[in-house]
């Protein structure tokens, strides 16, 4: 039975982000994506060139604000659109695009502090690479964490360095651990991103990434489906038949297996990504996000399962 883990506000068998935010703030809270246009050390030659093979030209900021606008203007514009779906909700400014700590610490403090004071903001979320975190930045973020609900999202994607190398990540698991440890030493919540379906990764490798991340002192995790996007090196690999995209039922089964390996206290911020439909090549079934999420719910119910069940049964 799942009563031991009552994530029941929306009848989920996992610790959903929506559930957590409603419990913490007592109302609907949603993220407002913003863009500082800071680029990435894996594009400008600092760590590498060309970027990760799966990353879009907009550095995963397709739904964020226009970087030519101020933070205030971006927030107002994006929030106005999102208010049509979620009225009277509170907001978490979300620095989504690129590596959002890839700048001088003084500039970052100024931008993040400004975002914290935006109308109806109740927290702050910052997406970055772990190798863009140093001691000075971690200390600055630790100071902000004492003032607001702060989460730093680290794009790990896989614990396997051979996969990271093949995807031109220019980033190792050891790099991730250094950034993660600096953040935790300063009391900063960490959310880890993983991607399922990376070329040459077996099902067991994807499960091991979830298993290994679940053993860390993290606040949340995002599980993404690999999207093949136009204009990326990954799209060229796909066209040459070097790998296949996951099928929907295969992905749903894999996600449920990963959920069963993640400790129940870890928040599940995402179970599938949003690919820009104008750029998406494969898998096209991912466009129906609701069907994917419903499929996960139904499979967990069919199994009589819930988040962390395999950890509990194996303890």
PDB file of C-alpha atoms in Angstrom:
ATOM      1  CA  UNK A   1       0.000   0.000   0.000  1.00  0.00           C
ATOM      2  CA  UNK A   2       1.116   3.573  -0.639  1.00  0.00           C
ATOM      3  CA  UNK A   3      -0.401   5.117   2.506  1.00  0.00           C
ATOM      4  CA  UNK A   4       3.021   5.155   4.123  1.00  0.00           C
ATOM      5  CA  UNK A   5       3.995   7.853   1.598  1.00  0.00           C
ATOM      6  CA  UNK A   6       0.861  10.012   1.267  1.00  0.00           C
ATOM      7  CA  UNK A   7       1.629  12.231  -1.744  1.00  0.00           C
ATOM      8  CA  UNK A   8      -2.127  12.300  -2.108  1.00  0.00           C
ATOM      9  CA  UNK A   9      -3.125  15.887  -2.921  1.00  0.00           C
ATOM     10  CA  UNK A  10      -2.983  15.029  -6.618  1.00  0.00           C
ATOM     11  CA  UNK A  11      -3.083  11.244  -6.173  1.00  0.00           C
ATOM     12  CA  UNK A  12       0.576  10.719  -7.095  1.00  0.00           C
ATOM     13  CA  UNK A  13       2.727   7.812  -6.022  1.00  0.00           C
ATOM     14  CA  UNK A  14       5.824   9.972  -5.985  1.00  0.00           C
ATOM     15  CA  UNK A  15       6.915  13.154  -4.204  1.00  0.00           C
ATOM     16  CA  UNK A  16       5.853  15.679  -6.825  1.00  0.00           C
ATOM     17  CA  UNK A  17       7.131  19.257  -6.913  1.00  0.00           C
ATOM     18  CA  UNK A  18       3.553  20.509  -6.980  1.00  0.00           C
ATOM     19  CA  UNK A  19       2.782  18.575  -3.800  1.00  0.00           C
ATOM     20  CA  UNK A  20       5.877  19.924  -2.051  1.00  0.00           C
ATOM     21  CA  UNK A  21       5.215  23.555  -2.990  1.00  0.00           C
ATOM     22  CA  UNK A  22       1.574  23.389  -1.903  1.00  0.00           C
ATOM     23  CA  UNK A  23       2.627  21.928   1.439  1.00  0.00           C
ATOM     24  CA  UNK A  24       5.352  24.531   1.923  1.00  0.00           C
ATOM     25  CA  UNK A  25       3.504  27.650   0.766  1.00  0.00           C
ATOM     26  CA  UNK A  26      -0.142  26.644   1.109  1.00  0.00           C
ATOM     27  CA  UNK A  27      -1.006  27.684  -2.452  1.00  0.00           C
ATOM     28  CA  UNK A  28      -0.127  27.160  -6.104  1.00  0.00           C
ATOM     29  CA  UNK A  29       3.460  28.153  -6.933  1.00  0.00           C
ATOM     30  CA  UNK A  30       4.993  28.060 -10.410  1.00  0.00           C
ATOM     31  CA  UNK A  31       8.332  28.900 -11.981  1.00  0.00           C
ATOM     32  CA  UNK A  32       8.857  31.904 -14.260  1.00  0.00           C
ATOM     33  CA  UNK A  33      11.819  31.173 -16.607  1.00  0.00           C
ATOM     34  CA  UNK A  34      14.348  33.984 -17.102  1.00  0.00           C
ATOM     35  CA  UNK A  35      17.464  34.411 -19.225  1.00  0.00           C
ATOM     36  CA  UNK A  36      20.681  36.214 -18.255  1.00  0.00           C
ATOM     37  CA  UNK A  37      22.349  35.201 -21.549  1.00  0.00           C
ATOM     38  CA  UNK A  38      25.537  34.145 -19.765  1.00  0.00           C
ATOM     39  CA  UNK A  39      26.463  31.486 -22.273  1.00  0.00           C
ATOM     40  CA  UNK A  40      28.373  28.353 -21.352  1.00  0.00           C
ATOM     41  CA  UNK A  41      32.038  27.449 -20.807  1.00  0.00           C
ATOM     42  CA  UNK A  42      31.438  24.512 -23.134  1.00  0.00           C
ATOM     43  CA  UNK A  43      30.767  26.868 -26.039  1.00  0.00           C
ATOM     44  CA  UNK A  44      33.223  29.724 -25.657  1.00  0.00           C
ATOM     45  CA  UNK A  45      36.364  27.592 -25.493  1.00  0.00           C
ATOM     46  CA  UNK A  46      36.849  27.807 -21.734  1.00  0.00           C
ATOM     47  CA  UNK A  47      35.974  24.112 -21.381  1.00  0.00           C
ATOM     48  CA  UNK A  48      35.071  23.202 -24.950  1.00  0.00           C
ATOM     49  CA  UNK A  49      33.452  24.371 -28.182  1.00  0.00           C
ATOM     50  CA  UNK A  50      30.166  23.493 -29.826  1.00  0.00           C
ATOM     51  CA  UNK A  51      28.382  22.722 -26.589  1.00  0.00           C
ATOM     52  CA  UNK A  52      26.783  19.442 -25.570  1.00  0.00           C
ATOM     53  CA  UNK A  53      25.590  17.483 -28.574  1.00  0.00           C
ATOM     54  CA  UNK A  54      21.981  17.532 -27.380  1.00  0.00           C
ATOM     55  CA  UNK A  55      21.797  21.228 -26.424  1.00  0.00           C
ATOM     56  CA  UNK A  56      19.753  23.673 -28.513  1.00  0.00           C
ATOM     57  CA  UNK A  57      21.096  26.948 -29.853  1.00  0.00           C
ATOM     58  CA  UNK A  58      19.123  28.704 -27.117  1.00  0.00           C
ATOM     59  CA  UNK A  59      20.949  26.685 -24.418  1.00  0.00           C
ATOM     60  CA  UNK A  60      17.716  25.108 -23.131  1.00  0.00           C
ATOM     61  CA  UNK A  61      16.169  28.543 -22.744  1.00  0.00           C
ATOM     62  CA  UNK A  62      13.506  28.194 -25.431  1.00  0.00           C
ATOM     63  CA  UNK A  63      10.730  29.130 -23.017  1.00  0.00           C
ATOM     64  CA  UNK A  64      12.626  31.734 -21.008  1.00  0.00           C
ATOM     65  CA  UNK A  65      12.413  35.504 -21.332  1.00  0.00           C
ATOM     66  CA  UNK A  66      14.163  37.642 -23.944  1.00  0.00           C
ATOM     67  CA  UNK A  67      17.717  38.311 -22.694  1.00  0.00           C
ATOM     68  CA  UNK A  68      17.643  41.753 -24.318  1.00  0.00           C
ATOM     69  CA  UNK A  69      15.049  42.769 -21.718  1.00  0.00           C
ATOM     70  CA  UNK A  70      15.650  43.484 -18.048  1.00  0.00           C
ATOM     71  CA  UNK A  71      14.906  40.821 -15.461  1.00  0.00           C
ATOM     72  CA  UNK A  72      11.840  42.829 -14.409  1.00  0.00           C
ATOM     73  CA  UNK A  73      10.519  43.024 -17.983  1.00  0.00           C
ATOM     74  CA  UNK A  74      11.142  39.325 -18.647  1.00  0.00           C
ATOM     75  CA  UNK A  75       9.377  38.365 -15.461  1.00  0.00           C
ATOM     76  CA  UNK A  76       6.347  40.514 -16.227  1.00  0.00           C
ATOM     77  CA  UNK A  77       6.023  39.199 -19.778  1.00  0.00           C
ATOM     78  CA  UNK A  78       6.431  35.500 -19.005  1.00  0.00           C
ATOM     79  CA  UNK A  79       4.300  35.713 -15.881  1.00  0.00           C
ATOM     80  CA  UNK A  80       1.448  37.336 -17.834  1.00  0.00           C
ATOM     81  CA  UNK A  81       1.349  34.312 -20.134  1.00  0.00           C
ATOM     82  CA  UNK A  82       1.523  31.811 -17.289  1.00  0.00           C
ATOM     83  CA  UNK A  83      -1.181  33.624 -15.309  1.00  0.00           C
ATOM     84  CA  UNK A  84      -3.658  32.510 -17.970  1.00  0.00           C
ATOM     85  CA  UNK A  85      -3.112  28.941 -16.796  1.00  0.00           C
ATOM     86  CA  UNK A  86      -2.407  29.500 -13.098  1.00  0.00           C
ATOM     87  CA  UNK A  87      -4.265  32.491 -11.682  1.00  0.00           C
ATOM     88  CA  UNK A  88      -3.384  33.965  -8.297  1.00  0.00           C
ATOM     89  CA  UNK A  89      -0.342  31.769  -7.860  1.00  0.00           C
ATOM     90  CA  UNK A  90       2.980  32.734  -6.355  1.00  0.00           C
ATOM     91  CA  UNK A  91       6.162  32.559  -8.396  1.00  0.00           C
ATOM     92  CA  UNK A  92       9.731  31.289  -8.318  1.00  0.00           C
ATOM     93  CA  UNK A  93      11.985  33.278 -10.675  1.00  0.00           C
ATOM     94  CA  UNK A  94      13.915  30.618 -12.588  1.00  0.00           C
ATOM     95  CA  UNK A  95      17.222  31.394 -14.272  1.00  0.00           C
ATOM     96  CA  UNK A  96      16.898  28.613 -16.807  1.00  0.00           C
ATOM     97  CA  UNK A  97      18.967  29.307 -19.922  1.00  0.00           C
ATOM     98  CA  UNK A  98      22.624  28.371 -20.223  1.00  0.00           C
ATOM     99  CA  UNK A  99      24.963  28.275 -17.239  1.00  0.00           C
ATOM    100  CA  UNK A 100      23.417  30.838 -14.924  1.00  0.00           C
ATOM    101  CA  UNK A 101      26.390  31.132 -12.572  1.00  0.00           C
ATOM    102  CA  UNK A 102      28.907  31.711 -15.374  1.00  0.00           C
ATOM    103  CA  UNK A 103      29.710  35.349 -14.509  1.00  0.00           C
ATOM    104  CA  UNK A 104      31.346  37.575 -11.918  1.00  0.00           C
ATOM    105  CA  UNK A 105      30.017  36.901  -8.423  1.00  0.00           C
ATOM    106  CA  UNK A 106      29.097  40.564  -7.900  1.00  0.00           C
ATOM    107  CA  UNK A 107      26.937  40.653 -11.014  1.00  0.00           C
ATOM    108  CA  UNK A 108      25.286  37.376 -10.063  1.00  0.00           C
ATOM    109  CA  UNK A 109      24.479  38.618  -6.567  1.00  0.00           C
ATOM    110  CA  UNK A 110      22.907  41.761  -8.050  1.00  0.00           C
ATOM    111  CA  UNK A 111      20.732  39.819 -10.529  1.00  0.00           C
ATOM    112  CA  UNK A 112      19.656  37.134  -8.069  1.00  0.00           C
ATOM    113  CA  UNK A 113      18.852  39.667  -5.344  1.00  0.00           C
ATOM    114  CA  UNK A 114      16.777  41.677  -7.812  1.00  0.00           C
ATOM    115  CA  UNK A 115      14.838  38.550  -8.770  1.00  0.00           C
ATOM    116  CA  UNK A 116      14.098  37.753  -5.139  1.00  0.00           C
ATOM    117  CA  UNK A 117      12.365  41.120  -4.760  1.00  0.00           C
ATOM    118  CA  UNK A 118      10.071  40.707  -7.787  1.00  0.00           C
ATOM    119  CA  UNK A 119       6.335  40.927  -7.169  1.00  0.00           C
ATOM    120  CA  UNK A 120       4.855  37.739  -5.711  1.00  0.00           C
ATOM    121  CA  UNK A 121       8.214  35.901  -5.739  1.00  0.00           C
ATOM    122  CA  UNK A 122       8.578  33.308  -2.978  1.00  0.00           C
ATOM    123  CA  UNK A 123      11.860  31.691  -3.942  1.00  0.00           C
ATOM    124  CA  UNK A 124      14.611  31.432  -6.518  1.00  0.00           C
ATOM    125  CA  UNK A 125      15.823  28.667  -8.828  1.00  0.00           C
ATOM    126  CA  UNK A 126      19.126  28.747 -10.712  1.00  0.00           C
ATOM    127  CA  UNK A 127      20.206  26.252 -13.394  1.00  0.00           C
ATOM    128  CA  UNK A 128      23.909  25.822 -14.081  1.00  0.00           C
ATOM    129  CA  UNK A 129      26.832  23.461 -14.572  1.00  0.00           C
ATOM    130  CA  UNK A 130      28.638  22.232 -11.480  1.00  0.00           C
ATOM    131  CA  UNK A 131      31.949  23.428 -12.917  1.00  0.00           C
ATOM    132  CA  UNK A 132      30.544  26.970 -12.812  1.00  0.00           C
ATOM    133  CA  UNK A 133      30.408  26.821  -9.011  1.00  0.00           C
ATOM    134  CA  UNK A 134      33.452  27.867  -6.979  1.00  0.00           C
ATOM    135  CA  UNK A 135      33.896  28.634  -3.287  1.00  0.00           C
ATOM    136  CA  UNK A 136      33.069  32.326  -3.654  1.00  0.00           C
ATOM    137  CA  UNK A 137      29.893  31.671  -5.624  1.00  0.00           C
ATOM    138  CA  UNK A 138      28.817  28.884  -3.299  1.00  0.00           C
ATOM    139  CA  UNK A 139      29.219  31.210  -0.303  1.00  0.00           C
ATOM    140  CA  UNK A 140      27.198  33.915  -2.057  1.00  0.00           C
ATOM    141  CA  UNK A 141      24.436  31.429  -2.865  1.00  0.00           C
ATOM    142  CA  UNK A 142      24.527  30.184   0.721  1.00  0.00           C
ATOM    143  CA  UNK A 143      23.819  33.736   1.864  1.00  0.00           C
ATOM    144  CA  UNK A 144      20.803  33.943  -0.455  1.00  0.00           C
ATOM    145  CA  UNK A 145      19.571  30.553   0.783  1.00  0.00           C
ATOM    146  CA  UNK A 146      19.236  32.074   4.244  1.00  0.00           C
ATOM    147  CA  UNK A 147      16.866  34.702   2.809  1.00  0.00           C
ATOM    148  CA  UNK A 148      14.624  32.710   0.471  1.00  0.00           C
ATOM    149  CA  UNK A 149      13.716  29.237  -0.771  1.00  0.00           C
ATOM    150  CA  UNK A 150      16.672  28.698  -3.117  1.00  0.00           C
ATOM    151  CA  UNK A 151      17.415  25.693  -5.296  1.00  0.00           C
ATOM    152  CA  UNK A 152      20.429  25.361  -7.581  1.00  0.00           C
ATOM    153  CA  UNK A 153      19.881  22.937 -10.451  1.00  0.00           C
ATOM    154  CA  UNK A 154      22.980  21.078 -11.617  1.00  0.00           C
ATOM    155  CA  UNK A 155      22.937  19.468 -15.046  1.00  0.00           C
ATOM    156  CA  UNK A 156      24.603  16.103 -14.482  1.00  0.00           C
ATOM    157  CA  UNK A 157      22.666  14.051 -17.093  1.00  0.00           C
ATOM    158  CA  UNK A 158      24.595  10.801 -16.392  1.00  0.00           C
ATOM    159  CA  UNK A 159      27.078   9.438 -13.864  1.00  0.00           C
ATOM    160  CA  UNK A 160      29.049   7.783 -16.674  1.00  0.00           C
ATOM    161  CA  UNK A 161      32.041   9.772 -17.888  1.00  0.00           C
ATOM    162  CA  UNK A 162      32.226   7.805 -21.148  1.00  0.00           C
ATOM    163  CA  UNK A 163      28.722   8.997 -22.047  1.00  0.00           C
ATOM    164  CA  UNK A 164      29.554  12.572 -21.057  1.00  0.00           C
ATOM    165  CA  UNK A 165      32.675  12.450 -23.236  1.00  0.00           C
ATOM    166  CA  UNK A 166      30.717  11.118 -26.205  1.00  0.00           C
ATOM    167  CA  UNK A 167      28.177  13.940 -25.772  1.00  0.00           C
ATOM    168  CA  UNK A 168      30.947  16.582 -25.611  1.00  0.00           C
ATOM    169  CA  UNK A 169      29.942  17.551 -22.076  1.00  0.00           C
ATOM    170  CA  UNK A 170      33.517  18.564 -21.189  1.00  0.00           C
ATOM    171  CA  UNK A 171      32.374  17.781 -17.653  1.00  0.00           C
ATOM    172  CA  UNK A 172      32.959  14.729 -15.451  1.00  0.00           C
ATOM    173  CA  UNK A 173      31.155  13.150 -12.537  1.00  0.00           C
ATOM    174  CA  UNK A 174      34.029  14.338 -10.327  1.00  0.00           C
ATOM    175  CA  UNK A 175      33.366  17.908 -11.559  1.00  0.00           C
ATOM    176  CA  UNK A 176      29.734  17.483 -10.564  1.00  0.00           C
ATOM    177  CA  UNK A 177      30.619  16.216  -7.100  1.00  0.00           C
ATOM    178  CA  UNK A 178      32.920  19.189  -6.434  1.00  0.00           C
ATOM    179  CA  UNK A 179      30.192  21.713  -7.275  1.00  0.00           C
ATOM    180  CA  UNK A 180      27.536  19.736  -5.412  1.00  0.00           C
ATOM    181  CA  UNK A 181      29.680  19.496  -2.276  1.00  0.00           C
ATOM    182  CA  UNK A 182      30.443  23.235  -2.281  1.00  0.00           C
ATOM    183  CA  UNK A 183      26.743  24.024  -2.464  1.00  0.00           C
ATOM    184  CA  UNK A 184      25.776  21.615   0.293  1.00  0.00           C
ATOM    185  CA  UNK A 185      28.583  22.898   2.532  1.00  0.00           C
ATOM    186  CA  UNK A 186      26.896  26.307   2.247  1.00  0.00           C
ATOM    187  CA  UNK A 187      23.388  25.012   2.907  1.00  0.00           C
ATOM    188  CA  UNK A 188      22.120  25.336  -0.661  1.00  0.00           C
ATOM    189  CA  UNK A 189      19.399  22.980  -1.919  1.00  0.00           C
ATOM    190  CA  UNK A 190      20.547  21.004  -4.970  1.00  0.00           C
ATOM    191  CA  UNK A 191      18.349  19.646  -7.765  1.00  0.00           C
ATOM    192  CA  UNK A 192      20.048  17.196 -10.155  1.00  0.00           C
ATOM    193  CA  UNK A 193      19.148  16.776 -13.832  1.00  0.00           C
ATOM    194  CA  UNK A 194      19.378  13.338 -15.480  1.00  0.00           C
ATOM    195  CA  UNK A 195      18.650  12.493 -19.124  1.00  0.00           C
ATOM    196  CA  UNK A 196      17.266   9.097 -20.139  1.00  0.00           C
ATOM    197  CA  UNK A 197      17.972   7.760 -23.620  1.00  0.00           C
ATOM    198  CA  UNK A 198      21.496   9.079 -24.168  1.00  0.00           C
ATOM    199  CA  UNK A 199      23.293   7.179 -26.975  1.00  0.00           C
ATOM    200  CA  UNK A 200      24.929   3.888 -25.971  1.00  0.00           C
ATOM    201  CA  UNK A 201      23.477   3.878 -22.459  1.00  0.00           C
ATOM    202  CA  UNK A 202      21.752   0.665 -21.413  1.00  0.00           C
ATOM    203  CA  UNK A 203      18.690   0.530 -19.206  1.00  0.00           C
ATOM    204  CA  UNK A 204      20.858  -0.586 -16.300  1.00  0.00           C
ATOM    205  CA  UNK A 205      23.164   2.417 -16.787  1.00  0.00           C
ATOM    206  CA  UNK A 206      20.183   4.776 -16.610  1.00  0.00           C
ATOM    207  CA  UNK A 207      18.957   3.027 -13.474  1.00  0.00           C
ATOM    208  CA  UNK A 208      22.411   3.278 -11.941  1.00  0.00           C
ATOM    209  CA  UNK A 209      22.500   7.044 -12.552  1.00  0.00           C
ATOM    210  CA  UNK A 210      19.230   7.375 -10.616  1.00  0.00           C
ATOM    211  CA  UNK A 211      20.423   4.979  -7.909  1.00  0.00           C
ATOM    212  CA  UNK A 212      23.718   6.818  -7.429  1.00  0.00           C
ATOM    213  CA  UNK A 213      22.170  10.286  -7.380  1.00  0.00           C
ATOM    214  CA  UNK A 214      19.581   9.080  -4.887  1.00  0.00           C
ATOM    215  CA  UNK A 215      22.377   8.295  -2.442  1.00  0.00           C
ATOM    216  CA  UNK A 216      23.447  11.959  -2.348  1.00  0.00           C
ATOM    217  CA  UNK A 217      22.122  14.674  -0.039  1.00  0.00           C
ATOM    218  CA  UNK A 218      19.956  16.313  -2.692  1.00  0.00           C
ATOM    219  CA  UNK A 219      16.704  18.234  -2.478  1.00  0.00           C
ATOM    220  CA  UNK A 220      15.200  17.307  -5.818  1.00  0.00           C
ATOM    221  CA  UNK A 221      15.738  15.594  -9.156  1.00  0.00           C
ATOM    222  CA  UNK A 222      14.592  16.181 -12.719  1.00  0.00           C
ATOM    223  CA  UNK A 223      14.294  13.166 -14.994  1.00  0.00           C
ATOM    224  CA  UNK A 224      14.342  14.160 -18.659  1.00  0.00           C
ATOM    225  CA  UNK A 225      13.709  12.351 -21.907  1.00  0.00           C
ATOM    226  CA  UNK A 226      16.420  12.866 -24.531  1.00  0.00           C
ATOM    227  CA  UNK A 227      15.062  15.133 -27.254  1.00  0.00           C
ATOM    228  CA  UNK A 228      16.606  15.209 -30.708  1.00  0.00           C
ATOM    229  CA  UNK A 229      16.449  18.853 -31.775  1.00  0.00           C
ATOM    230  CA  UNK A 230      17.100  20.451 -35.140  1.00  0.00           C
ATOM    231  CA  UNK A 231      20.496  22.040 -35.606  1.00  0.00           C
ATOM    232  CA  UNK A 232      22.251  19.934 -32.951  1.00  0.00           C
ATOM    233  CA  UNK A 233      25.112  17.472 -33.347  1.00  0.00           C
ATOM    234  CA  UNK A 234      22.747  14.893 -31.861  1.00  0.00           C
ATOM    235  CA  UNK A 235      20.384  15.423 -34.822  1.00  0.00           C
ATOM    236  CA  UNK A 236      23.224  14.534 -37.198  1.00  0.00           C
ATOM    237  CA  UNK A 237      23.951  11.375 -35.210  1.00  0.00           C
ATOM    238  CA  UNK A 238      20.258  10.445 -35.322  1.00  0.00           C
ATOM    239  CA  UNK A 239      20.086  11.012 -39.085  1.00  0.00           C
ATOM    240  CA  UNK A 240      23.067   8.672 -39.534  1.00  0.00           C
ATOM    241  CA  UNK A 241      21.268   5.984 -37.520  1.00  0.00           C
ATOM    242  CA  UNK A 242      23.838   5.948 -34.718  1.00  0.00           C
ATOM    243  CA  UNK A 243      21.194   5.587 -32.009  1.00  0.00           C
ATOM    244  CA  UNK A 244      17.448   5.248 -31.606  1.00  0.00           C
ATOM    245  CA  UNK A 245      15.037   7.330 -29.578  1.00  0.00           C
ATOM    246  CA  UNK A 246      13.218   5.661 -26.704  1.00  0.00           C
ATOM    247  CA  UNK A 247       9.648   4.448 -27.284  1.00  0.00           C
ATOM    248  CA  UNK A 248       6.927   5.833 -25.015  1.00  0.00           C
ATOM    249  CA  UNK A 249       6.109   2.592 -23.181  1.00  0.00           C
ATOM    250  CA  UNK A 250       9.827   1.928 -22.754  1.00  0.00           C
ATOM    251  CA  UNK A 251      10.339   5.377 -21.255  1.00  0.00           C
ATOM    252  CA  UNK A 252       7.346   5.069 -18.920  1.00  0.00           C
ATOM    253  CA  UNK A 253       8.598   1.720 -17.603  1.00  0.00           C
ATOM    254  CA  UNK A 254      12.102   3.123 -17.108  1.00  0.00           C
ATOM    255  CA  UNK A 255      10.856   6.180 -15.204  1.00  0.00           C
ATOM    256  CA  UNK A 256       8.815   3.985 -12.877  1.00  0.00           C
ATOM    257  CA  UNK A 257      11.881   1.830 -12.214  1.00  0.00           C
ATOM    258  CA  UNK A 258      13.906   4.965 -11.407  1.00  0.00           C
ATOM    259  CA  UNK A 259      11.222   6.311  -9.091  1.00  0.00           C
ATOM    260  CA  UNK A 260      11.299   3.047  -7.168  1.00  0.00           C
ATOM    261  CA  UNK A 261      15.042   3.597  -6.581  1.00  0.00           C
ATOM    262  CA  UNK A 262      14.832   7.208  -5.367  1.00  0.00           C
ATOM    263  CA  UNK A 263      14.359   7.903  -1.630  1.00  0.00           C
ATOM    264  CA  UNK A 264      10.830   9.132  -0.820  1.00  0.00           C
ATOM    265  CA  UNK A 265      12.015  12.493   0.577  1.00  0.00           C
ATOM    266  CA  UNK A 266      13.573  13.587  -2.734  1.00  0.00           C
ATOM    267  CA  UNK A 267      11.285  15.918  -4.676  1.00  0.00           C
ATOM    268  CA  UNK A 268      10.546  14.934  -8.262  1.00  0.00           C
ATOM    269  CA  UNK A 269      10.538  18.235 -10.138  1.00  0.00           C
ATOM    270  CA  UNK A 270      10.103  16.738 -13.604  1.00  0.00           C
ATOM    271  CA  UNK A 271       9.420  13.393 -15.258  1.00  0.00           C
ATOM    272  CA  UNK A 272       9.703  14.458 -18.875  1.00  0.00           C
ATOM    273  CA  UNK A 273      11.001  17.539 -20.647  1.00  0.00           C
ATOM    274  CA  UNK A 274       9.321  20.066 -22.926  1.00  0.00           C
ATOM    275  CA  UNK A 275      10.866  20.037 -26.379  1.00  0.00           C
ATOM    276  CA  UNK A 276      10.146  23.008 -28.625  1.00  0.00           C
ATOM    277  CA  UNK A 277       7.768  21.472 -31.190  1.00  0.00           C
ATOM    278  CA  UNK A 278       9.198  23.662 -33.955  1.00  0.00           C
ATOM    279  CA  UNK A 279      12.646  22.121 -33.340  1.00  0.00           C
ATOM    280  CA  UNK A 280      11.784  18.573 -32.240  1.00  0.00           C
ATOM    281  CA  UNK A 281      12.825  15.709 -34.529  1.00  0.00           C
ATOM    282  CA  UNK A 282      12.305  12.778 -32.175  1.00  0.00           C
ATOM    283  CA  UNK A 283      10.607  11.258 -30.308  1.00  0.00           C
ATOM    284  CA  UNK A 284       7.414  12.917 -31.530  1.00  0.00           C
ATOM    285  CA  UNK A 285       5.285  11.081 -28.969  1.00  0.00           C
ATOM    286  CA  UNK A 286       6.847  13.331 -26.323  1.00  0.00           C
ATOM    287  CA  UNK A 287       4.700  16.220 -27.584  1.00  0.00           C
ATOM    288  CA  UNK A 288       1.743  14.688 -25.728  1.00  0.00           C
ATOM    289  CA  UNK A 289       3.166  15.335 -22.273  1.00  0.00           C
ATOM    290  CA  UNK A 290      -0.113  14.663 -20.484  1.00  0.00           C
ATOM    291  CA  UNK A 291      -0.325  11.186 -22.006  1.00  0.00           C
ATOM    292  CA  UNK A 292       3.205  10.426 -20.833  1.00  0.00           C
ATOM    293  CA  UNK A 293       2.535  11.605 -17.272  1.00  0.00           C
ATOM    294  CA  UNK A 294      -0.776   9.754 -17.144  1.00  0.00           C
ATOM    295  CA  UNK A 295       1.025   6.655 -18.380  1.00  0.00           C
ATOM    296  CA  UNK A 296       3.516   6.906 -15.525  1.00  0.00           C
ATOM    297  CA  UNK A 297       0.698   7.274 -13.001  1.00  0.00           C
ATOM    298  CA  UNK A 298      -1.139   4.266 -14.439  1.00  0.00           C
ATOM    299  CA  UNK A 299       1.975   2.084 -14.508  1.00  0.00           C
ATOM    300  CA  UNK A 300       2.839   2.909 -10.881  1.00  0.00           C
ATOM    301  CA  UNK A 301      -0.747   2.066  -9.901  1.00  0.00           C
ATOM    302  CA  UNK A 302      -0.676  -1.159 -11.923  1.00  0.00           C
ATOM    303  CA  UNK A 303       2.475  -2.199 -10.073  1.00  0.00           C
ATOM    304  CA  UNK A 304       1.030  -1.150  -6.710  1.00  0.00           C
ATOM    305  CA  UNK A 305       4.257   0.789  -6.391  1.00  0.00           C
ATOM    306  CA  UNK A 306       5.532   4.129  -5.091  1.00  0.00           C
ATOM    307  CA  UNK A 307       8.705   6.177  -4.879  1.00  0.00           C
ATOM    308  CA  UNK A 308      11.465   4.430  -2.977  1.00  0.00           C
ATOM    309  CA  UNK A 309       9.705   1.087  -2.689  1.00  0.00           C
ATOM    310  CA  UNK A 310      12.751  -0.905  -3.794  1.00  0.00           C
ATOM    311  CA  UNK A 311      14.963   0.857  -1.284  1.00  0.00           C
ATOM    312  CA  UNK A 312      12.546  -0.033   1.505  1.00  0.00           C
ATOM    313  CA  UNK A 313      12.146  -3.659   0.437  1.00  0.00           C
ATOM    314  CA  UNK A 314      15.895  -4.102   0.096  1.00  0.00           C
ATOM    315  CA  UNK A 315      16.790  -2.474   3.431  1.00  0.00           C
TER     316      UNK A 315
END
